[in-house]
Short mmCIF file of C-alpha atoms and ligand atoms in Angstrom, two decimals:
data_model
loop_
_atom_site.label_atom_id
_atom_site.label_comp_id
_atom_site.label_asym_id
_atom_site.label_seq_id
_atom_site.Cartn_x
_atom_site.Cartn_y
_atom_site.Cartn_z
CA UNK A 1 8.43 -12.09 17.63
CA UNK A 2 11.43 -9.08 16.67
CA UNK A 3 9.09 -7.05 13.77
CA UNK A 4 11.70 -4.62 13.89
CA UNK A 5 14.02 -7.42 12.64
CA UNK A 6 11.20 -8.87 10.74
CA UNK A 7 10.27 -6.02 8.88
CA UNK A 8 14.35 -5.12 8.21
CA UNK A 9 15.08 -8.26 6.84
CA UNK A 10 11.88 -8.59 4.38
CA UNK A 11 12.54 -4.68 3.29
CA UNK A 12 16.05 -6.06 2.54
CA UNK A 13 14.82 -9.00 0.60
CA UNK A 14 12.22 -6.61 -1.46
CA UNK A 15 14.77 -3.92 -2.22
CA UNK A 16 17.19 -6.16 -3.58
CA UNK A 17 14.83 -7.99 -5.65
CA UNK A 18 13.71 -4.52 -6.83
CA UNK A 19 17.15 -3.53 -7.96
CA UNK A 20 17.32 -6.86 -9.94
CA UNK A 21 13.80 -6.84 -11.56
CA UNK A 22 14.00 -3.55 -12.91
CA UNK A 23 16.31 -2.16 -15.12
CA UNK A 24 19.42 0.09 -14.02
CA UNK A 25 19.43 3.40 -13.73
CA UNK A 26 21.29 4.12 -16.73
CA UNK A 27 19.36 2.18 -19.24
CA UNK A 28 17.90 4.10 -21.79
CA UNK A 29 15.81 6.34 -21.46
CA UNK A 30 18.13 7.54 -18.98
CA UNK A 31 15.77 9.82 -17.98
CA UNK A 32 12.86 7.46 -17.24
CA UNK A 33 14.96 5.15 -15.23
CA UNK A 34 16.35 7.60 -12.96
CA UNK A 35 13.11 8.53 -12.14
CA UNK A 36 11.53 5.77 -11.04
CA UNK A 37 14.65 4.66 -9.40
CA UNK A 38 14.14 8.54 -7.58
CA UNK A 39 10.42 7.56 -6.08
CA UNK A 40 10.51 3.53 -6.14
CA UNK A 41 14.06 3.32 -4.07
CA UNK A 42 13.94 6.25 -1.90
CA UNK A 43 12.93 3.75 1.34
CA UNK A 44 9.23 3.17 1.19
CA UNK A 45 7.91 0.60 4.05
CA UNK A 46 7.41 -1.81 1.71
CA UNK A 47 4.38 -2.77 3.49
CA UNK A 48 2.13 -4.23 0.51
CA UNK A 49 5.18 -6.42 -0.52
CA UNK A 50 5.71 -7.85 2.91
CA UNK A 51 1.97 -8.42 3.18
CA UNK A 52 2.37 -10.58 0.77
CA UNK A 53 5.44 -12.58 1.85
CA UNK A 54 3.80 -12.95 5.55
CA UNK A 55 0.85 -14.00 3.70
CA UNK A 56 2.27 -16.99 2.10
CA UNK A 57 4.44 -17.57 5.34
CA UNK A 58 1.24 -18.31 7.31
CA UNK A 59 -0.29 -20.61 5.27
CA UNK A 60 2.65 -22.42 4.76
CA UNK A 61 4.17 -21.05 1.84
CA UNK A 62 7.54 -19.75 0.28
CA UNK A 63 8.70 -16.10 0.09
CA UNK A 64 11.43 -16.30 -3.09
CA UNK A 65 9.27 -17.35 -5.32
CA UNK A 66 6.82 -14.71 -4.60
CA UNK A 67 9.44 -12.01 -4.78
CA UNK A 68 8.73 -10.69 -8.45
CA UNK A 69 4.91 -10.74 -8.12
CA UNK A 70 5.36 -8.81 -4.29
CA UNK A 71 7.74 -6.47 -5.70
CA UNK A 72 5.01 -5.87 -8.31
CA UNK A 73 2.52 -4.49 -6.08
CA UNK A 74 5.23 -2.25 -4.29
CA UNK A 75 5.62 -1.03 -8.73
CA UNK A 76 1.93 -0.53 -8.43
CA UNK A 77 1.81 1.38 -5.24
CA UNK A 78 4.64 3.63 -5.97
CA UNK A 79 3.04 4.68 -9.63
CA UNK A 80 0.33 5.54 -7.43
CA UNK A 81 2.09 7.81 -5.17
CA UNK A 82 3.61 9.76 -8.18
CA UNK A 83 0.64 10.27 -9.48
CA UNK A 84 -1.07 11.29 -6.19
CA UNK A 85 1.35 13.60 -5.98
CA UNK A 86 1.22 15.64 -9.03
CA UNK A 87 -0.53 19.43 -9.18
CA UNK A 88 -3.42 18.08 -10.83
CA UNK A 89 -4.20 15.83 -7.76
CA UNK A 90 -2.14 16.45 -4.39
CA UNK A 91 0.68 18.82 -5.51
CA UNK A 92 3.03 17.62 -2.85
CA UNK A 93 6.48 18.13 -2.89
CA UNK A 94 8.16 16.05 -0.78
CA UNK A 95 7.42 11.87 -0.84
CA UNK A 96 9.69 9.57 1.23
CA UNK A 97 11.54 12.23 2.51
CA UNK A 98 12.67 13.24 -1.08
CA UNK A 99 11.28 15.81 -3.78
CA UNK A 100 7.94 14.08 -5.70
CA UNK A 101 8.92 12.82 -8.89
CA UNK A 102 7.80 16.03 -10.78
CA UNK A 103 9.56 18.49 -9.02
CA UNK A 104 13.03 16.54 -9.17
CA UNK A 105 12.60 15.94 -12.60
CA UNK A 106 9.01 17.52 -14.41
CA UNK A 107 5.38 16.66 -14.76
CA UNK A 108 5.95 14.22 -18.08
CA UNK A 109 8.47 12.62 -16.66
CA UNK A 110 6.41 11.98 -13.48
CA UNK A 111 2.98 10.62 -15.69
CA UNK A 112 5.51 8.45 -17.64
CA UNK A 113 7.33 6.69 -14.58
CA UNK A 114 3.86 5.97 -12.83
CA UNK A 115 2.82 4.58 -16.24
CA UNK A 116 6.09 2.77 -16.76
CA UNK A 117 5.74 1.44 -12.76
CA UNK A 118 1.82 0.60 -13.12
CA UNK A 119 2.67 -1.34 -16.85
CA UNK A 120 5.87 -3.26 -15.44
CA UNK A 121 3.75 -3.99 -12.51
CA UNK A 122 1.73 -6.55 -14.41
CA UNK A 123 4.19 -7.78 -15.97
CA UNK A 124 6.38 -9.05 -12.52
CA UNK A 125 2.61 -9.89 -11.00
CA UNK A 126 2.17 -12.31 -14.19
CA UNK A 127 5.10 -13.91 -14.42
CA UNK A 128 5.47 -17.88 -13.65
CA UNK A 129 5.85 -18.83 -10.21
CA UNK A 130 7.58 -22.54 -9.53
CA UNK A 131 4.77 -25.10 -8.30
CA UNK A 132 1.92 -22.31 -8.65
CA UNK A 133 -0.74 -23.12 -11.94
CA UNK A 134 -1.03 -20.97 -14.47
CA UNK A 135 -4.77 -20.39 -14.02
CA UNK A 136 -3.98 -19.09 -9.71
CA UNK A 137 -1.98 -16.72 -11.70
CA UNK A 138 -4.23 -15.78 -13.93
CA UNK A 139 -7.07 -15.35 -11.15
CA UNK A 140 -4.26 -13.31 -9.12
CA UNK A 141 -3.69 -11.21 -11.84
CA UNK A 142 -7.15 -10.29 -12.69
CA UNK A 143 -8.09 -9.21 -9.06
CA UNK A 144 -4.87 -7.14 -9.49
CA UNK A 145 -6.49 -5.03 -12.14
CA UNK A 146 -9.89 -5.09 -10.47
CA UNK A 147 -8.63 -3.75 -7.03
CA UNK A 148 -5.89 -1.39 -8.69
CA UNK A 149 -8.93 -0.16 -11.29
CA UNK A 150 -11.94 1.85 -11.40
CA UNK A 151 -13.74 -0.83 -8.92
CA UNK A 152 -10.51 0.06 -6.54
CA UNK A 153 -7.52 1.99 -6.22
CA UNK A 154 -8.52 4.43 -9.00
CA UNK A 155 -12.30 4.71 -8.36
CA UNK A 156 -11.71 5.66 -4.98
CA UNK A 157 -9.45 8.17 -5.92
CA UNK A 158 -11.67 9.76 -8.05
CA UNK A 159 -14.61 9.77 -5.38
CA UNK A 160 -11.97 10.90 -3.22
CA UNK A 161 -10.94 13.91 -5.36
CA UNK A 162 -15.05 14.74 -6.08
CA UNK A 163 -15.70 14.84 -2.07
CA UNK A 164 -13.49 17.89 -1.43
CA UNK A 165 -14.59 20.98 0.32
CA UNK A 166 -17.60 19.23 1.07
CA UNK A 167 -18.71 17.52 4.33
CA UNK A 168 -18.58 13.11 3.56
CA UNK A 169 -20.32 10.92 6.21
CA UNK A 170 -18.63 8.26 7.57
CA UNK A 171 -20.24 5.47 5.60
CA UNK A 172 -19.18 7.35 2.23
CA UNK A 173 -15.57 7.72 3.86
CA UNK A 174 -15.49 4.26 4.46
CA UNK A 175 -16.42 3.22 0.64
CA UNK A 176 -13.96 5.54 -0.48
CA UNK A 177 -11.35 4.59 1.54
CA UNK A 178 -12.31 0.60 1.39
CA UNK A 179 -11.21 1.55 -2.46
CA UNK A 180 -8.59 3.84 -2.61
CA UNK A 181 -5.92 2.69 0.27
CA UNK A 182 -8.28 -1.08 1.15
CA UNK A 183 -8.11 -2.50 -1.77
CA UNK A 184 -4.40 -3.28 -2.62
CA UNK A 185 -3.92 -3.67 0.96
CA UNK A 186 -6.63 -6.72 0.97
CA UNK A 187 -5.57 -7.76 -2.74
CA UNK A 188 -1.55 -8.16 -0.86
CA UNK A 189 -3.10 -10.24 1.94
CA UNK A 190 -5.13 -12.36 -0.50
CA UNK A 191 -2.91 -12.78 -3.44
CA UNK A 192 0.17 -13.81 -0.54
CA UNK A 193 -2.15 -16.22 0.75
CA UNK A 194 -3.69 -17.82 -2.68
CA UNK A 195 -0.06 -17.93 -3.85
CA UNK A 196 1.04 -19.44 -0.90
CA UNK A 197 -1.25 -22.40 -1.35
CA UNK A 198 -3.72 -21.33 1.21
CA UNK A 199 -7.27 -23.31 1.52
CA UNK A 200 -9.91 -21.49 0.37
CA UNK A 201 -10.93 -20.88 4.00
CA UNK A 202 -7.89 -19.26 4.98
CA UNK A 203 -7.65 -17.31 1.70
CA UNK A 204 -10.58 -15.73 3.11
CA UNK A 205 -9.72 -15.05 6.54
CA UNK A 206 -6.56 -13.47 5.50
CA UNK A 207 -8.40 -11.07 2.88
CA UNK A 208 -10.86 -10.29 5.50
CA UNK A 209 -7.53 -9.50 7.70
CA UNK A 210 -6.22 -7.35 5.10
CA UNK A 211 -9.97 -5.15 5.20
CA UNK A 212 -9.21 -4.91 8.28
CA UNK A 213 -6.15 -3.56 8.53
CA UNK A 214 -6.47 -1.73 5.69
CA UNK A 215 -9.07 0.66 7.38
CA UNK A 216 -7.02 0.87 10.45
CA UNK A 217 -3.88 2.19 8.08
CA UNK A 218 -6.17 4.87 6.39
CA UNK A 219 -7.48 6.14 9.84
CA UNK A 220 -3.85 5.76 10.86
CA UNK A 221 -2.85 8.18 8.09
CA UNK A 222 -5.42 10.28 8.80
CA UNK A 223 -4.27 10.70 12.47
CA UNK A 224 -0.68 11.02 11.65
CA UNK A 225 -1.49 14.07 9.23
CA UNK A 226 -3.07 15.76 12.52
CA UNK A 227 -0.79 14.83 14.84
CA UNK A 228 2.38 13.08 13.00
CA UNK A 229 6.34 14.80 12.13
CA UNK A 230 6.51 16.07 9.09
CA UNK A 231 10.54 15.20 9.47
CA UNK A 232 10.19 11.32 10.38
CA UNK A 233 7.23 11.28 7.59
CA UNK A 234 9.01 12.61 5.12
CA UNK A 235 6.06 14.62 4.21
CA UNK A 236 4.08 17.33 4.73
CA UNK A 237 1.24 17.23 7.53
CA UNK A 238 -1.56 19.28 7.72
CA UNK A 239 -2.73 19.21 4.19
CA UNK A 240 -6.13 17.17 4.50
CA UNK A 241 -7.03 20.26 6.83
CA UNK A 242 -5.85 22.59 4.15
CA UNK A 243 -7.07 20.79 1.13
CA UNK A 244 -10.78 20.53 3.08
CA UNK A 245 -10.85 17.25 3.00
CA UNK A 246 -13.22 14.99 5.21
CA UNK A 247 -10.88 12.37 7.42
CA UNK A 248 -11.75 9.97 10.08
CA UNK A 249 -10.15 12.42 13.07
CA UNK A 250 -12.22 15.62 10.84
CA UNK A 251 -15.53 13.28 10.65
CA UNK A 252 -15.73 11.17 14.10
CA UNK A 253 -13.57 13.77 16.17
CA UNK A 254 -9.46 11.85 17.37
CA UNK A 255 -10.95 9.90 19.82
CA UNK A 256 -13.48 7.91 18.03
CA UNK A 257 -11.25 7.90 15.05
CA UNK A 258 -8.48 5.98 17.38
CA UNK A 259 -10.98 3.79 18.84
CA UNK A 260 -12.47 2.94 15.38
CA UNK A 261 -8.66 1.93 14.43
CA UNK A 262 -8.13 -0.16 17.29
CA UNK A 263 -11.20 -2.03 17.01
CA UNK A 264 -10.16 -2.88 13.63
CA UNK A 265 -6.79 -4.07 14.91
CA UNK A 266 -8.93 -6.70 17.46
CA UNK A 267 -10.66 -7.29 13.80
CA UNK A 268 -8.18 -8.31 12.38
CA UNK A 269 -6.70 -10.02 15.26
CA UNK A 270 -9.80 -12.58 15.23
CA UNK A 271 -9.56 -13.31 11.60
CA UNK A 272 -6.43 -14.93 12.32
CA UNK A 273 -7.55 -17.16 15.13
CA UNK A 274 -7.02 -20.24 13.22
CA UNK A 275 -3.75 -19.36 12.13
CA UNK A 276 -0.61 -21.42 13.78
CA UNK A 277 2.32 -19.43 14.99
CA UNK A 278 3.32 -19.03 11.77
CA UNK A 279 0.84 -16.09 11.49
CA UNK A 280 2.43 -14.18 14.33
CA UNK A 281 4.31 -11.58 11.80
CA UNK A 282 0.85 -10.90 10.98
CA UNK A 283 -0.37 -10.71 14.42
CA UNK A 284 2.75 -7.94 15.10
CA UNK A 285 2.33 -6.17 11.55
CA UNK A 286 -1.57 -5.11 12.98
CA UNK A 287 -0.40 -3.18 16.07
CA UNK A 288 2.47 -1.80 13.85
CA UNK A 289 -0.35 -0.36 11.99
CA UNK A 290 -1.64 1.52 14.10
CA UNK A 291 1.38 2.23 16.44
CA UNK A 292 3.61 3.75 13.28
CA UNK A 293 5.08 6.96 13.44
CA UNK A 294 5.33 7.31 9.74
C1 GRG B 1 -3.28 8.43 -8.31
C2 GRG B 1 -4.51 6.42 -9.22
C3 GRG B 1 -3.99 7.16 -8.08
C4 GRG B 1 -4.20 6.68 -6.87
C5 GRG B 1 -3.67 7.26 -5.66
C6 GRG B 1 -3.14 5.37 -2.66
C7 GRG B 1 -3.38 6.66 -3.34
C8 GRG B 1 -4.27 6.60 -4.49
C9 GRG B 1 -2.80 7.82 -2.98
C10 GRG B 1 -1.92 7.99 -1.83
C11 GRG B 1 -2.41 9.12 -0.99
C12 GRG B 1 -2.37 8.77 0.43
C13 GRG B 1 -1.42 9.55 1.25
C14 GRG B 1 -3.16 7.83 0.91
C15 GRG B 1 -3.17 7.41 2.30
C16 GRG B 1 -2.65 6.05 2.54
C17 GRG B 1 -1.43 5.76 1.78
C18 GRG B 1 -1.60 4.94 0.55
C19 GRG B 1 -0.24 6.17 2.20
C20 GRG B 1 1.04 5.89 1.52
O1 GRG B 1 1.38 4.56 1.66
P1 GRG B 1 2.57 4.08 2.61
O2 GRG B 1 2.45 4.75 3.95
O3 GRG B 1 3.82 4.72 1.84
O4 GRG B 1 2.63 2.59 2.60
P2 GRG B 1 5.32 4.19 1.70
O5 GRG B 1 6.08 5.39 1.20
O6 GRG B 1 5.82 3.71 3.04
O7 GRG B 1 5.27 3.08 0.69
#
């Protein structure tokens, strides 16, 4: 299994789809386009899209007809990174190795292409999808706004927001975190595999894969802002220590915190036991998890 290949050849397929699902950059407002052309196509991993795709692959599925609702979530995720990134919340000023949205362009701008990305989001996530009913869609869709809402992506941000310069314990790290990063990260895993025309068995083992995983990325992030490269992230490091936040390496000390991960990885590993070899871009995403640089 090549994941390098793998993962170059499913970015490809994403960012092209992207470039044909969303209007060009000089549609009007010119201004709105250009940024969220700025954050979406500045060479994100892509990894929630993919998740899906491999998803689908391993229970049997189809990637092109998934493309719109994957490339969704990636609309999703990247709203959420603008918005992260703004001086009311992070203030960071570089994102995928580019300026964040509001210091390129300025702060409305920034709110109204991370409410343009979240809105045209659901509408890629709802559209028809050949040989898929109408009601799976509708059930995909409504998890979609239950993991990206106040029960997920949101909520967590807020608790994670209220728990600085204070000391969190692990277990209220965890139910942030199972929110604010978990969530979309399970709902990819899920929605690829419902969509795919997964059993209801393996539906489940894949979201519990996606938990899994999803943990191991946060703790992963957490790591890399101790001990990552600001210059292959395309970001700054060191600002959960400056911003007093509680992390995984802060909380359990590096070594547990890498140990935690990898057990996760072995987690996630099992969930996919009954899984053909169709699965194995799943099996090689999990280590790549852990074992990314940025
Ligand atoms: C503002 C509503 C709102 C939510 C923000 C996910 C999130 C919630 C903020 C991102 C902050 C952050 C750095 C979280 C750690 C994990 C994470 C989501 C990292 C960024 O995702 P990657 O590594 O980024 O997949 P790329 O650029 O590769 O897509």
């Amino acid at each position: 299994m090549d994941l390098k290949h793998y993962l170059q050849t499913n970015r490809a397929l994403v960012d092209t789809a992207l470039q044909s699902l969303l209007p060009a950059v000089g549609t009007l407002p010119v201004r709105l386009h250009q940024a969220i052309h700025h954050s979406l196509m500045a060479g994100g991993k892509r990894l929630r899209p993919i998740l899906v795709l491999a998803c689908a692959e391993a229970v049997g599925g189809m990637r092109e007809p998934l493309l719109p609702f994957a490339c969704g979530l990636e609309c999703l995720h990247t709203y959420s990174l603008i918005h992260d990134d703004l001086p009311a919340m992070d203030n960071d000023d570089l994102r995928r190795g580019r300026p964040t949205c509001h210091k390129q362009f300025d702060e409305a701008t920034a709110i109204l292409a991370g409410d343009a990305l979240l809105t045209v989001a659901f509408e890629l996530a709802s559209r028809p999808i050949v040989g898929i009913t109408a009601e799976t869609i509708l059930h995909v869709v409504r998890q979609l706004a239950i993991d990206a809402g106040f029960s997920g992506m949101v909520g967590g941000q807020m608790m994670d927001l209220l728990a600085e310069n204070r000391q969190v314990d692990l277990e209220e790290l965890r139910s942030i975190h199972r929110m604010k990063t978990g969530a979309l990260i399970r709902f990819a895993c899920e929605s690829g595999a419902r969509l795919g025309g997964g059993s209801g068995e393996q539906v489940e083992a894949l979201k519990n894969y996606g938990a899994a995983i999803g943990l191991a990325f946060q703790i992963t992030d957490d790591l890399l802002d101790v001990t990552g490269d600001s210059r292959i992230m395309g970001k700054a490091t060191g600002k959960d220590h400056d911003n007093a936040k509680s992390t995984y390496p802060s909380v359990m000390g590096l070594p547990s915190a890498r140990t935690l991960a990898e057990e996760q990885i072995q987690l996630a590993l099992d969930h996919l036991k009954n899984f053909a070899s169709s699965a194995d871009p799943l099996r090689a995403l999990a280590r790549y998890i852990i074992e990314r640089t940025h």
